[in-house]
XYZ file of C-alpha atoms in Angstrom:
427
model
C 120.386 52.351 28.749
C 122.575 49.475 29.894
C 125.710 51.313 28.810
C 124.628 54.441 30.705
C 123.892 52.449 33.874
C 127.268 50.702 33.768
C 129.130 53.938 33.168
C 127.422 56.119 35.781
C 125.892 54.004 38.557
C 128.932 52.068 39.910
C 131.039 55.232 40.084
C 128.204 57.193 41.726
C 127.762 54.433 44.321
C 131.511 54.394 45.038
C 131.492 58.174 45.467
C 128.545 58.167 47.848
C 129.938 55.172 49.738
C 132.958 57.188 50.872
C 130.780 60.237 51.445
C 128.623 58.336 53.894
C 131.541 56.480 55.443
C 133.196 59.812 56.281
C 129.881 61.086 57.617
C 128.982 58.226 59.955
C 132.400 57.043 61.144
C 131.947 59.518 63.996
C 129.516 57.018 65.551
C 132.250 54.395 65.793
C 134.975 56.882 66.766
C 132.741 57.881 69.693
C 133.411 54.515 71.360
C 136.864 55.822 72.363
C 136.987 59.444 71.144
C 134.356 60.855 73.503
C 136.496 60.195 76.572
C 139.602 61.716 74.959
C 137.781 64.895 73.906
C 135.647 65.228 77.036
C 132.333 64.724 75.212
C 129.280 63.766 77.270
C 126.239 62.304 75.424
C 124.493 65.676 75.058
C 127.586 67.450 73.718
C 128.407 64.542 71.426
C 124.905 64.599 69.967
C 125.038 68.348 69.334
C 128.584 68.261 67.942
C 127.874 65.317 65.648
C 124.708 67.067 64.495
C 126.556 70.349 63.808
C 127.510 68.767 60.496
C 123.959 69.310 59.290
C 123.871 73.052 60.009
C 126.745 73.554 57.581
C 125.120 71.078 55.218
C 121.798 72.925 55.234
C 123.304 76.409 54.815
C 125.227 75.592 51.645
C 122.977 72.917 50.126
C 120.863 75.073 47.808
C 123.696 77.378 46.638
C 125.868 74.339 45.986
C 123.267 72.651 43.788
C 122.578 75.842 41.826
C 126.319 76.198 41.193
C 126.462 72.561 40.042
C 123.658 73.216 37.553
C 125.671 76.161 36.175
C 129.233 74.787 36.073
C 128.500 71.076 35.622
C 128.664 67.978 37.809
C 132.208 67.028 36.795
C 133.885 70.118 38.253
C 131.623 70.661 41.231
C 131.411 67.074 42.522
C 135.216 66.830 42.262
C 135.475 70.005 44.381
C 133.030 68.653 46.945
C 134.864 65.364 47.390
C 138.355 66.820 47.651
C 137.433 69.470 50.229
C 135.298 67.165 52.359
C 138.014 64.470 52.309
C 140.598 66.948 53.594
C 138.294 68.284 56.330
C 137.236 64.778 57.355
C 140.881 63.861 57.881
C 141.327 67.002 59.973
C 138.825 65.619 62.508
C 141.748 63.564 63.798
C 143.279 66.768 65.150
C 140.290 67.938 67.213
C 141.398 68.752 70.751
C 138.105 69.261 72.572
C 134.319 69.615 72.219
C 134.371 72.981 70.453
C 137.097 72.221 67.924
C 135.299 68.948 67.157
C 132.011 70.817 66.658
C 133.683 73.386 64.382
C 135.223 70.666 62.199
C 131.867 68.892 61.920
C 130.251 72.160 60.831
C 132.938 72.729 58.166
C 132.554 69.137 56.986
C 128.851 69.814 56.392
C 129.688 72.945 54.390
C 132.147 70.998 52.242
C 129.837 68.057 51.568
C 126.692 70.107 50.906
C 125.281 69.496 47.460
C 126.678 66.041 46.773
C 123.494 64.017 47.204
C 121.039 66.453 45.554
C 123.716 67.108 42.945
C 123.708 63.469 41.914
C 119.887 63.344 41.978
C 119.907 66.355 39.626
C 122.668 64.787 37.513
C 120.535 61.663 37.035
C 117.728 63.796 35.559
C 120.115 64.642 32.692
C 120.757 60.981 31.917
C 117.847 58.756 32.971
C 114.248 58.941 31.658
C 111.291 58.905 34.044
C 110.753 55.144 33.975
C 114.285 54.582 35.336
C 114.263 57.175 38.150
C 113.275 55.026 41.146
C 115.761 52.325 40.160
C 118.678 54.698 39.624
C 117.975 56.582 42.868
C 117.642 53.398 44.926
C 120.729 51.958 43.237
C 122.670 55.119 44.041
C 121.564 55.320 47.668
C 122.407 51.639 48.063
C 125.785 53.078 49.050
C 124.261 54.198 52.388
C 123.534 50.803 53.974
C 126.613 49.299 52.281
C 128.767 52.039 53.832
C 127.371 51.292 57.287
C 127.428 47.500 56.907
C 130.991 47.285 55.571
C 132.294 50.437 57.217
C 131.271 49.242 60.683
C 133.825 46.414 61.006
C 136.452 48.457 59.110
C 136.040 51.464 61.414
C 136.037 49.410 64.594
C 139.131 47.518 63.379
C 140.927 50.825 62.735
C 140.164 51.855 66.321
C 142.646 49.158 67.317
C 145.553 51.050 65.704
C 146.396 52.902 68.917
C 150.008 54.081 68.792
C 150.382 54.119 64.997
C 152.266 57.337 64.083
C 151.886 58.269 67.737
C 148.132 58.740 67.301
C 145.033 57.339 68.970
C 143.063 54.662 67.130
C 140.172 57.010 66.338
C 142.615 59.551 64.869
C 144.102 56.898 62.571
C 140.590 55.935 61.503
C 139.696 59.472 60.400
C 142.934 59.924 58.431
C 142.952 56.537 56.703
C 139.282 56.769 55.686
C 139.738 60.295 54.293
C 142.565 59.443 51.861
C 140.430 57.418 49.356
C 137.857 60.229 49.273
C 140.410 62.777 48.070
C 141.778 60.362 45.449
C 138.298 59.568 44.094
C 137.516 63.293 44.034
C 140.457 63.842 41.699
C 139.298 60.996 39.442
C 135.771 62.484 39.220
C 137.163 65.395 37.222
C 138.408 63.040 34.523
C 135.650 60.404 34.593
C 132.238 62.085 34.762
C 130.480 63.500 31.703
C 128.096 66.389 32.292
C 125.489 65.762 29.564
C 124.575 63.016 27.062
C 125.523 65.307 24.164
C 129.128 65.291 25.459
C 129.404 61.505 25.973
C 132.119 60.222 23.650
C 131.647 56.753 25.119
C 128.205 56.603 23.435
C 127.783 56.174 19.695
C 126.418 59.089 17.682
C 123.071 57.318 17.347
C 122.878 56.580 21.095
C 123.733 60.179 22.008
C 121.067 61.485 19.639
C 118.365 59.154 20.994
C 119.111 59.820 24.687
C 119.503 63.576 24.237
C 116.203 63.742 22.301
C 114.386 61.667 24.915
C 115.583 63.793 27.837
C 114.839 67.057 26.004
C 111.298 65.860 25.231
C 110.623 64.948 28.879
C 112.012 68.262 30.120
C 109.782 70.247 27.753
C 106.718 68.266 28.828
C 107.377 69.064 32.501
C 108.032 72.739 31.762
C 104.777 72.966 29.771
C 102.701 71.402 32.569
C 104.336 73.011 35.605
C 106.893 75.652 34.604
C 108.049 76.491 38.130
C 110.816 79.076 38.482
C 113.660 78.905 40.989
C 111.971 81.127 43.604
C 108.559 79.475 43.274
C 110.186 76.075 43.834
C 110.985 77.058 47.432
C 107.332 77.633 48.306
C 105.586 75.055 46.152
C 103.221 72.995 48.390
C 104.522 69.708 46.969
C 108.110 70.684 47.739
C 107.183 71.679 51.304
C 105.236 68.452 51.916
C 108.140 66.354 50.655
C 110.491 68.361 52.891
C 108.302 67.678 55.932
C 108.228 63.974 55.107
C 112.007 63.951 54.748
C 112.514 65.709 58.102
C 110.779 62.769 59.784
C 112.789 60.178 57.879
C 116.164 61.811 58.529
C 115.501 62.703 62.182
C 114.678 59.126 63.104
C 117.206 57.362 60.873
C 120.227 59.479 61.843
C 119.260 59.599 65.503
C 119.355 55.807 65.364
C 122.492 55.577 63.219
C 124.853 57.873 65.142
C 124.031 56.278 68.509
C 123.649 52.672 67.304
C 127.266 51.664 68.071
C 126.918 52.938 71.646
C 123.535 51.232 72.091
C 125.013 47.918 70.909
C 128.128 48.429 73.041
C 125.972 48.618 76.163
C 124.722 45.093 75.460
C 128.098 43.892 76.726
C 130.054 43.265 73.514
C 133.531 44.287 72.347
C 134.265 47.127 69.918
C 134.905 44.665 67.090
C 131.649 42.835 67.821
C 129.858 46.205 67.698
C 131.078 46.545 64.105
C 129.845 43.130 63.035
C 126.466 43.445 64.772
C 125.897 46.893 63.240
C 126.034 45.233 59.821
C 122.789 43.321 60.403
C 120.209 46.152 60.108
C 121.978 47.730 57.150
C 122.328 44.548 55.116
C 118.562 44.187 55.496
C 118.193 47.861 54.538
C 120.281 47.368 51.381
C 118.080 44.487 50.247
C 114.958 46.541 50.987
C 116.286 49.518 49.021
C 116.921 47.524 45.849
C 113.623 45.645 46.090
C 111.462 48.699 46.831
C 113.063 50.715 44.013
C 112.485 47.859 41.566
C 108.910 47.305 42.769
C 108.066 51.009 42.571
C 109.172 51.189 38.932
C 107.558 47.842 38.147
C 104.059 48.751 39.373
C 104.403 52.464 38.503
C 103.406 53.561 42.015
C 105.282 56.024 44.240
C 102.821 57.298 46.846
C 101.773 53.985 48.382
C 105.307 52.616 48.116
C 106.565 55.595 50.117
C 103.699 55.411 52.622
C 104.198 51.677 53.241
C 107.937 51.964 53.835
C 107.409 54.884 56.242
C 104.907 52.791 58.224
C 107.390 49.897 58.377
C 110.097 52.180 59.758
C 107.702 53.588 62.384
C 106.739 50.083 63.533
C 110.416 49.139 63.827
C 111.207 52.203 65.922
C 108.310 51.462 68.294
C 109.568 47.897 68.780
C 113.125 49.129 69.346
C 111.945 51.788 71.815
C 109.904 49.348 73.868
C 112.700 46.769 74.091
C 115.814 48.982 74.138
C 118.521 47.644 76.401
C 117.843 44.081 75.231
C 118.751 42.087 72.156
C 115.133 42.369 70.996
C 115.817 46.002 70.170
C 118.119 44.841 67.364
C 115.105 43.262 65.633
C 113.224 46.559 65.886
C 116.195 48.526 64.553
C 116.469 46.083 61.645
C 112.797 46.543 60.759
C 113.242 50.323 60.990
C 116.251 50.156 58.644
C 114.206 48.137 56.143
C 111.632 50.928 56.142
C 114.086 53.852 56.079
C 116.086 52.574 53.138
C 113.011 51.343 51.315
C 111.857 54.976 51.038
C 114.894 56.104 49.026
C 113.770 55.045 45.541
C 110.125 56.200 45.640
C 110.891 59.405 47.563
C 113.191 61.097 45.040
C 111.024 60.386 41.990
C 108.230 63.002 42.574
C 110.431 66.158 42.562
C 111.875 65.281 39.163
C 108.367 65.082 37.682
C 107.433 68.725 38.301
C 110.819 70.482 38.507
C 113.381 71.066 35.765
C 116.538 73.100 35.205
C 117.314 75.706 37.871
C 114.032 74.951 39.668
C 115.027 71.289 39.935
C 118.472 72.235 41.267
C 116.949 74.537 43.902
C 113.908 72.378 44.762
C 115.747 69.088 45.187
C 118.426 70.773 47.293
C 115.756 72.574 49.351
C 113.973 69.316 50.136
C 117.232 67.653 51.089
C 118.472 70.610 53.154
C 115.247 71.045 55.150
C 115.046 67.302 55.644
C 118.604 67.157 56.876
C 117.806 69.549 59.704
C 116.630 66.289 61.201
C 120.259 65.216 61.096
C 120.904 67.777 63.824
C 117.759 67.297 65.883
C 117.805 63.473 65.827
C 121.280 62.969 67.374
C 120.818 66.014 69.644
C 117.531 64.734 71.078
C 118.941 61.255 71.652
C 122.031 62.753 73.294
C 119.987 65.035 75.541
C 117.708 62.185 76.522
C 120.723 60.062 77.511
C 121.834 62.778 79.898
C 118.481 63.213 81.599
C 117.674 61.340 84.850
C 114.799 58.885 84.410
C 111.560 58.950 86.297
C 110.367 55.744 87.997
C 109.304 52.918 85.715
C 105.676 51.983 85.968
C 105.002 48.309 86.307
C 103.405 47.977 82.900
C 106.599 49.173 81.235
C 109.032 46.905 83.027
C 110.636 44.318 80.718
C 109.454 40.750 81.280
C 112.783 39.149 80.334
C 116.195 39.224 81.977
C 118.110 42.371 81.119
C 121.832 41.854 80.303
C 124.365 43.747 82.373
C 127.529 45.295 80.965
C 129.220 41.932 81.512
C 126.349 40.130 79.815
C 124.813 38.477 82.936
C 121.567 39.584 84.603
C 121.338 40.411 88.282
C 119.327 38.343 90.717
C 116.311 40.569 90.202
C 116.403 40.093 86.448
C 117.777 43.608 85.949
C 121.424 44.667 85.530
C 123.247 45.791 88.633
C 124.168 49.006 86.798
C 121.493 49.984 84.310
C 122.862 51.031 80.910
C 122.145 54.494 79.525
C 119.900 53.117 76.798
C 117.697 51.369 79.383
C 117.367 54.645 81.277
C 116.090 56.224 78.056
C 113.414 53.542 77.818
C 112.563 54.063 81.483
C 112.022 57.767 80.945
C 109.915 57.186 77.829
C 107.713 54.571 79.439
C 107.129 56.572 82.613
C 105.288 59.373 80.810
């Protein structure tokens, strides 16, 4: 299996790295873009989340098409079209054109993640599933951790080609995506039986192993495509994923603005954003390895979900202070720790067309949280707070936008994120 890992995993990680970079760079662009496009927090949250409506609508059809035509052709199509549309974000002129481009970007990207999860079921036996899925999704925290300073640095290119810095960022980060999309067509192999880079003996062993596992699952479960949509296990996993995605993307897309209000520069925002996602990357690899090692998925998933919930509570209670960064880091450890254990169960009772539809259905329903998370955070930022009760007032000096507390221990002008905490604590 070492040869299969080395051939498939690094390229899959590279592909998903640029996918996620193009998805989340909007959070960093917002530091300067929102003013240029006339986006208030509520509109920004809804427009950024519009991506997920397009994503959800085309997710299942996209994965079914991939199962029919093969990963090589379809993933190449996905990457090329989403790279082009991502670059077009640079030419948004207002809130509604920005929202329309985000929606089209979701349509273009739909099917990539579940497509790779399905693709892995053709190549990796059961005992390798948590490791390959956690290794693949390692691209998520790496994209945020490394993309944060890159994106904030590109914001400083104001005037290049007569464009704003955020416009340059969108264009320059879209170019590699299109180029990698072209290379996918020549690099990926759809099935083990077609792998010329494996010896005849290796192809025979791997093909036989995967065929045997698929027949076992079909004999025990035998779900069809339509039944996969309504299977109780699929629906429960979808509900679980809604919670994970709502919280994680609500945090991710507003994290640069939350950090910015602590009184740091745009470049410092990029470096500080790395901290939670480096911790998340380590958690993802460890939890995937541990899950395969002990052969447990349920308790691994439950534990990581609890960790993320604890981190969010800490961040919510201390938001507006540097302590919130510790809570966000703990939440990231939990969120990314779920990735390996979570995507193992569907592959153990779904195969073929049912697997294509079921995995995409779980991912599409879950990613509705990608709309509601940013939208709810954006709406909350725009709401006026109610008075803070004494028990909720922070007991440490609160930094102002210039980094120094006022005489009362509170900033002279309270940041938006503190007003969110005030509203939450007053209820």
